[in-house]
């Protein structure tokens, strides 16, 4: 009988202990809020393993970044701005918990995240399980899902929630001044590569430059050997003497030619008017693999206010050609219109006469 009582007491103690542990873990007794998870709980472990990043907001805007052959693509088919993707991966690798959200602000932060957070999903090639270091059933899996919210009052951290945690936290990237949420843009324009031409010198088959204002300044360059080219004038007559250094400098710069920005708010009528009236140059580059890239350039006309010196009132509005920028359009992407800076295309915009050798009298 005595032995049965001892057994009952031990069993009761074990039950009470189990109940205590359950209540403690669920913070029903002895709140555990002040105990932060590991400071790097939000961080990814290895940025090189990330294969896909999906970013979306609560208004239907979203972008999908996918790693293909070592390069990042936007929406599966558009080259992404590699620098921006690397910057985001660096942020994810270094995400650090600064502190928990103050209890008196927790309700408001949860509401704000529920209606205005930026959702970010991170995918990797990962196994279902591993035994003795051997991976089984590897495939692309969603590893983390974040909800990034607004900035803290000092603008140096963000409110964020990591799926699977009990509550949001205040997170930041050490060494980065500013809050991190804007890095995870849900708009395509912020992720598009700005590259118009990306052809190495040795991969150029031919380049044609058409000048519509001064046709005699048009010319063509055609590859005739591993590192040599023939040059033709606007009448397709071969040029026997040209400045090789100037020509090679120009051709070498085709390895990376970028636009400044993508125009998004121009009306179709305004765009059509520019295309019909302002075309001044075409650059047509053919690669050794047969692919041709054709860029049309259009003058940018600005309206300038002429002020009457006596009355300080606008006397008239005058149109002037912008000397720093122009518009551009790739013929295979007619729905995209770019702003291009002249200085970035300086050598590609030089006239035919620039490349001719000067005669010494």
C-alpha positions as a printed Julia matrix, in Angstrom:
361×3 Matrix{Float64}:
  0.0    0.0     0.0
  2.85   2.32    0.93
  4.54   1.51   -2.38
  1.36   2.45   -4.3
  1.21   5.83   -2.51
  4.81   6.61   -3.48
  4.05   5.69   -7.1
  0.98   7.96   -7.1
  2.98  10.85   -5.59
  5.76  10.47   -8.17
  3.24  10.3   -11.03
  1.45  13.41   -9.72
  4.72  15.33   -9.47
  5.62  14.36  -13.05
  2.2   15.47  -14.32
  2.46  18.81  -12.5
  5.99  19.3   -13.83
  4.83  18.59  -17.4
  1.92  21.0   -16.99
  4.28  23.66  -15.63
  6.59  23.29  -18.63
  3.66  23.59  -21.09
  2.28  26.68  -19.34
  5.74  28.25  -19.16
  6.47  27.7   -22.83
  3.12  29.23  -23.78
  3.8   32.15  -21.42
  0.63  31.53  -19.46
  2.76  31.82  -16.35
  6.02  33.71  -16.03
  6.16  35.75  -19.24
  9.14  34.84  -21.38
  9.01  37.98  -23.63
 12.27  39.42  -22.42
 14.19  36.39  -23.61
 15.27  37.18  -27.17
 15.88  34.45  -29.74
 19.36  34.2   -31.21
 20.41  37.55  -32.68
 20.91  35.95  -36.1
 17.58  34.08  -36.11
 16.37  36.19  -39.06
 19.57  35.74  -41.11
 20.03  33.21  -43.88
 23.01  30.88  -43.46
 24.51  30.89  -46.96
 23.59  33.43  -49.64
 25.12  31.26  -52.4
 22.43  28.63  -51.8
 19.52  31.02  -52.45
 17.82  30.18  -55.76
 14.7   32.34  -55.7
 13.39  35.47  -53.98
  9.72  36.44  -54.15
  8.7   39.93  -52.99
  5.11  41.2   -52.75
  3.06  43.93  -51.09
 -0.57  44.09  -50.03
 -1.61  45.92  -53.23
 -0.86  43.22  -55.78
  2.63  44.39  -56.75
  5.23  41.64  -56.83
  8.55  40.6   -58.32
 10.18  37.21  -58.73
 13.97  36.98  -58.82
 15.34  33.65  -60.02
 18.94  32.45  -60.24
 19.72  30.89  -63.6
 23.19  29.81  -64.61
 24.81  32.04  -62.02
 22.86  35.16  -63.1
 19.73  36.58  -61.54
 16.65  37.05  -63.73
 13.56  39.16  -63.11
 10.17  37.5   -63.73
 12.1   34.56  -65.26
 12.99  36.28  -68.56
 14.37  39.79  -67.87
 18.0   40.28  -66.77
 18.0   41.65  -63.23
 20.25  44.34  -61.8
 22.87  42.0   -60.34
 24.25  44.59  -57.91
 20.84  45.12  -56.3
 20.29  41.38  -55.85
 23.74  40.96  -54.29
 23.0   43.85  -51.94
 19.74  42.23  -50.79
 21.48  38.87  -50.28
 24.08  40.66  -48.18
 21.32  42.16  -46.07
 19.61  38.79  -45.58
 22.94  37.25  -44.6
 23.52  39.88  -41.9
 20.03  40.49  -40.49
 20.32  40.98  -36.75
 17.72  41.3   -34.0
 18.25  44.55  -32.12
 15.49  44.12  -29.56
 11.95  42.94  -29.01
  9.04  45.27  -29.75
  8.01  47.18  -26.59
  4.89  45.56  -25.12
  2.88  48.79  -25.27
  3.59  49.06  -29.02
  3.15  45.4   -29.92
 -0.53  45.66  -30.85
  0.01  48.59  -33.22
  3.05  46.96  -34.83
  1.1   43.74  -35.44
 -1.74  45.69  -37.06
  0.66  47.68  -39.24
  2.4   44.52  -40.42
 -0.94  42.85  -41.17
 -2.05  45.61  -43.55
  1.15  47.11  -44.92
  4.08  44.7   -44.7
  6.32  43.68  -47.58
  6.35  39.91  -47.84
  9.65  38.24  -48.82
 10.01  34.51  -49.48
 13.46  32.9   -49.71
 13.99  29.59  -51.54
 16.96  27.22  -51.57
 17.8   23.75  -52.87
 17.53  21.77  -49.65
 17.05  18.12  -48.6
 14.02  16.69  -46.88
 16.39  15.26  -44.27
 20.03  14.25  -43.81
 21.55  11.1   -42.29
 25.25  10.96  -41.4
 25.85  14.0   -43.61
 24.07  12.48  -46.62
 21.19  14.56  -48.05
 17.96  12.9   -49.16
 15.22  14.2   -51.5
 16.86  17.53  -52.4
 14.65  20.04  -54.19
 13.82  23.75  -54.14
 12.11  24.57  -50.86
 10.85  27.73  -49.18
 13.27  28.3   -46.29
 12.12  31.6   -44.78
  9.17  33.97  -45.08
  9.58  37.53  -43.81
  7.14  40.39  -43.31
  9.07  43.67  -43.32
  7.35  46.74  -41.92
  8.02  50.39  -41.25
 11.08  52.03  -39.75
 11.7   52.57  -36.08
 11.7   56.16  -34.8
 15.46  56.54  -35.31
 15.2   55.25  -38.93
 18.02  52.78  -38.3
 15.98  49.57  -37.96
 12.75  47.95  -39.14
  9.86  46.13  -37.56
  9.73  42.63  -39.0
  8.11  39.26  -38.45
  9.65  35.91  -39.41
  7.12  33.19  -40.07
  7.27  30.61  -37.27
  8.11  33.08  -34.52
  5.63  34.16  -31.85
  5.95  37.89  -32.42
  7.72  40.53  -34.51
 11.09  42.03  -33.62
 13.13  45.11  -34.36
 15.86  44.13  -36.81
 18.73  45.89  -38.58
 21.84  45.27  -40.66
 25.02  46.16  -38.76
 27.02  48.83  -40.56
 24.07  49.88  -42.74
 22.67  53.35  -42.05
 18.94  53.4   -42.68
 16.15  50.88  -42.37
 16.18  47.87  -44.63
 12.59  47.54  -45.89
 13.09  49.78  -49.0
 15.75  47.35  -50.24
 12.98  44.82  -50.86
 11.19  46.73  -53.6
  8.1   45.1   -55.07
  8.36  47.09  -58.32
  9.94  45.67  -61.48
 11.64  48.92  -62.49
 13.87  48.78  -59.39
 15.24  45.37  -60.35
 15.69  45.67  -64.1
 19.19  45.57  -65.49
 20.03  48.9   -67.18
 22.26  47.24  -69.77
 21.54  48.07  -73.43
 24.71  46.6   -74.93
 26.8   43.89  -73.31
 29.17  42.6   -75.99
 32.91  42.07  -75.61
 35.24  43.48  -78.25
 36.1   40.01  -79.56
 32.41  39.12  -79.95
 31.52  42.03  -82.24
 30.77  41.0   -85.84
 29.71  44.44  -87.11
 28.37  47.81  -85.99
 26.37  50.21  -88.11
 25.96  53.87  -87.13
 23.22  55.75  -88.98
 23.14  59.55  -88.63
 19.79  60.95  -89.8
 20.75  64.62  -89.43
 24.11  64.37  -91.22
 23.93  61.19  -93.35
 27.53  61.58  -94.56
 28.65  61.03  -90.95
 27.15  57.52  -90.98
 29.52  54.55  -91.16
 29.88  50.79  -90.68
 32.53  48.67  -88.98
 32.91  45.02  -89.99
 35.13  42.36  -88.39
 37.76  40.88  -90.74
 39.94  38.99  -88.25
 40.28  38.08  -84.56
 41.2   41.66  -83.59
 40.88  43.67  -86.81
 38.07  45.51  -88.57
 37.25  47.17  -91.88
 35.55  50.56  -91.9
 33.05  51.78  -94.53
 31.62  55.25  -95.14
 27.95  56.09  -95.61
 28.13  55.04  -99.29
 29.59  51.66  -98.24
 33.02  52.54  -99.61
 35.93  50.99  -97.72
 38.08  53.45  -95.76
 41.79  52.8   -96.12
 43.07  55.05  -93.34
 41.38  55.5   -89.98
 42.48  56.01  -86.38
 42.72  52.46  -85.03
 43.06  53.57  -81.42
 39.88  55.67  -81.49
 37.94  52.91  -83.22
 39.12  50.19  -80.82
 38.37  52.39  -77.8
 34.83  52.86  -79.05
 34.25  49.18  -79.82
 35.66  48.1   -76.46
 33.05  50.16  -74.62
 30.21  48.03  -75.98
 30.98  45.52  -73.22
 28.63  47.54  -70.95
 26.41  50.37  -72.08
 23.56  51.3   -69.76
 20.54  53.58  -69.76
 19.91  55.97  -66.88
 16.24  55.21  -66.19
 13.1   53.66  -67.61
 10.25  56.05  -68.45
  6.94  54.87  -67.02
  4.52  57.79  -67.07
  4.73  59.06  -70.66
  1.5   58.99  -72.66
  1.34  56.95  -75.88
  0.61  60.13  -77.88
  3.71  61.9   -76.54
  5.88  58.84  -77.13
  4.6   58.43  -80.72
  5.32  62.09  -81.43
  8.93  61.73  -80.23
  9.46  58.55  -82.25
  8.15  60.17  -85.46
  9.91  63.53  -85.17
 13.02  63.29  -82.98
 14.98  60.31  -84.29
 18.6   61.38  -84.85
 20.72  58.21  -84.67
 20.57  54.42  -84.85
 23.23  52.03  -83.54
 22.97  48.46  -84.85
 25.36  45.93  -83.32
 25.65  42.33  -84.53
 27.36  39.68  -82.39
 29.44  36.81  -83.74
 26.6   34.49  -82.72
 24.27  36.31  -85.14
 22.21  38.19  -82.57
 21.54  41.85  -83.47
 20.76  44.68  -81.04
 19.35  47.89  -82.53
 19.09  51.07  -80.48
 17.26  54.15  -81.77
 18.1   57.51  -80.2
 15.72  60.47  -80.07
 16.36  64.11  -79.18
 14.91  65.25  -75.85
 13.2   68.61  -76.15
 12.69  70.67  -72.99
 10.38  73.62  -72.5
 12.34  76.57  -71.11
 10.63  79.6   -69.57
 11.92  82.97  -70.78
 11.37  85.55  -68.03
 10.85  89.27  -68.77
 13.54  91.12  -66.79
 11.33  94.15  -66.19
  8.2   92.4   -64.92
  9.73  89.13  -63.61
  6.91  87.35  -65.43
  7.19  84.54  -67.95
  7.4   86.23  -71.32
  7.39  83.09  -73.45
  8.08  79.38  -73.4
 10.85  78.23  -75.68
 11.79  74.72  -76.76
 15.43  73.71  -76.45
 17.29  70.48  -77.2
 18.58  68.88  -74.0
 22.38  68.76  -74.27
 22.86  66.14  -71.54
 20.24  63.51  -72.22
 18.21  61.87  -74.96
 15.58  59.14  -75.3
 16.33  55.61  -76.45
 14.41  52.54  -77.55
 15.51  49.03  -78.48
 13.63  47.88  -81.59
 12.92  44.47  -80.06
 11.41  46.12  -76.95
  9.07  48.81  -78.36
  7.13  49.1   -75.1
 10.18  50.33  -73.21
 11.43  53.91  -73.46
 14.68  54.97  -71.8
 16.5   58.1   -70.72
 20.14  57.97  -71.83
 22.98  60.23  -70.76
 25.16  61.49  -73.61
 28.4   61.23  -71.64
 27.87  57.49  -71.17
 27.6   57.02  -74.97
 30.17  59.66  -75.83
 32.37  57.49  -78.09
 29.43  55.73  -79.74
 27.96  59.11  -80.76
 31.09  60.45  -82.46
 30.69  61.19  -86.19
 32.46  59.31  -88.96
 34.94  62.19  -89.43
 36.16  61.76  -85.83
 37.69  58.37  -86.68
 39.5   59.45  -89.83
 43.24  60.07  -89.68
 44.14  63.74  -89.85
 46.31  64.74  -92.8
 49.59  66.4   -91.95
 50.46  69.19  -94.41
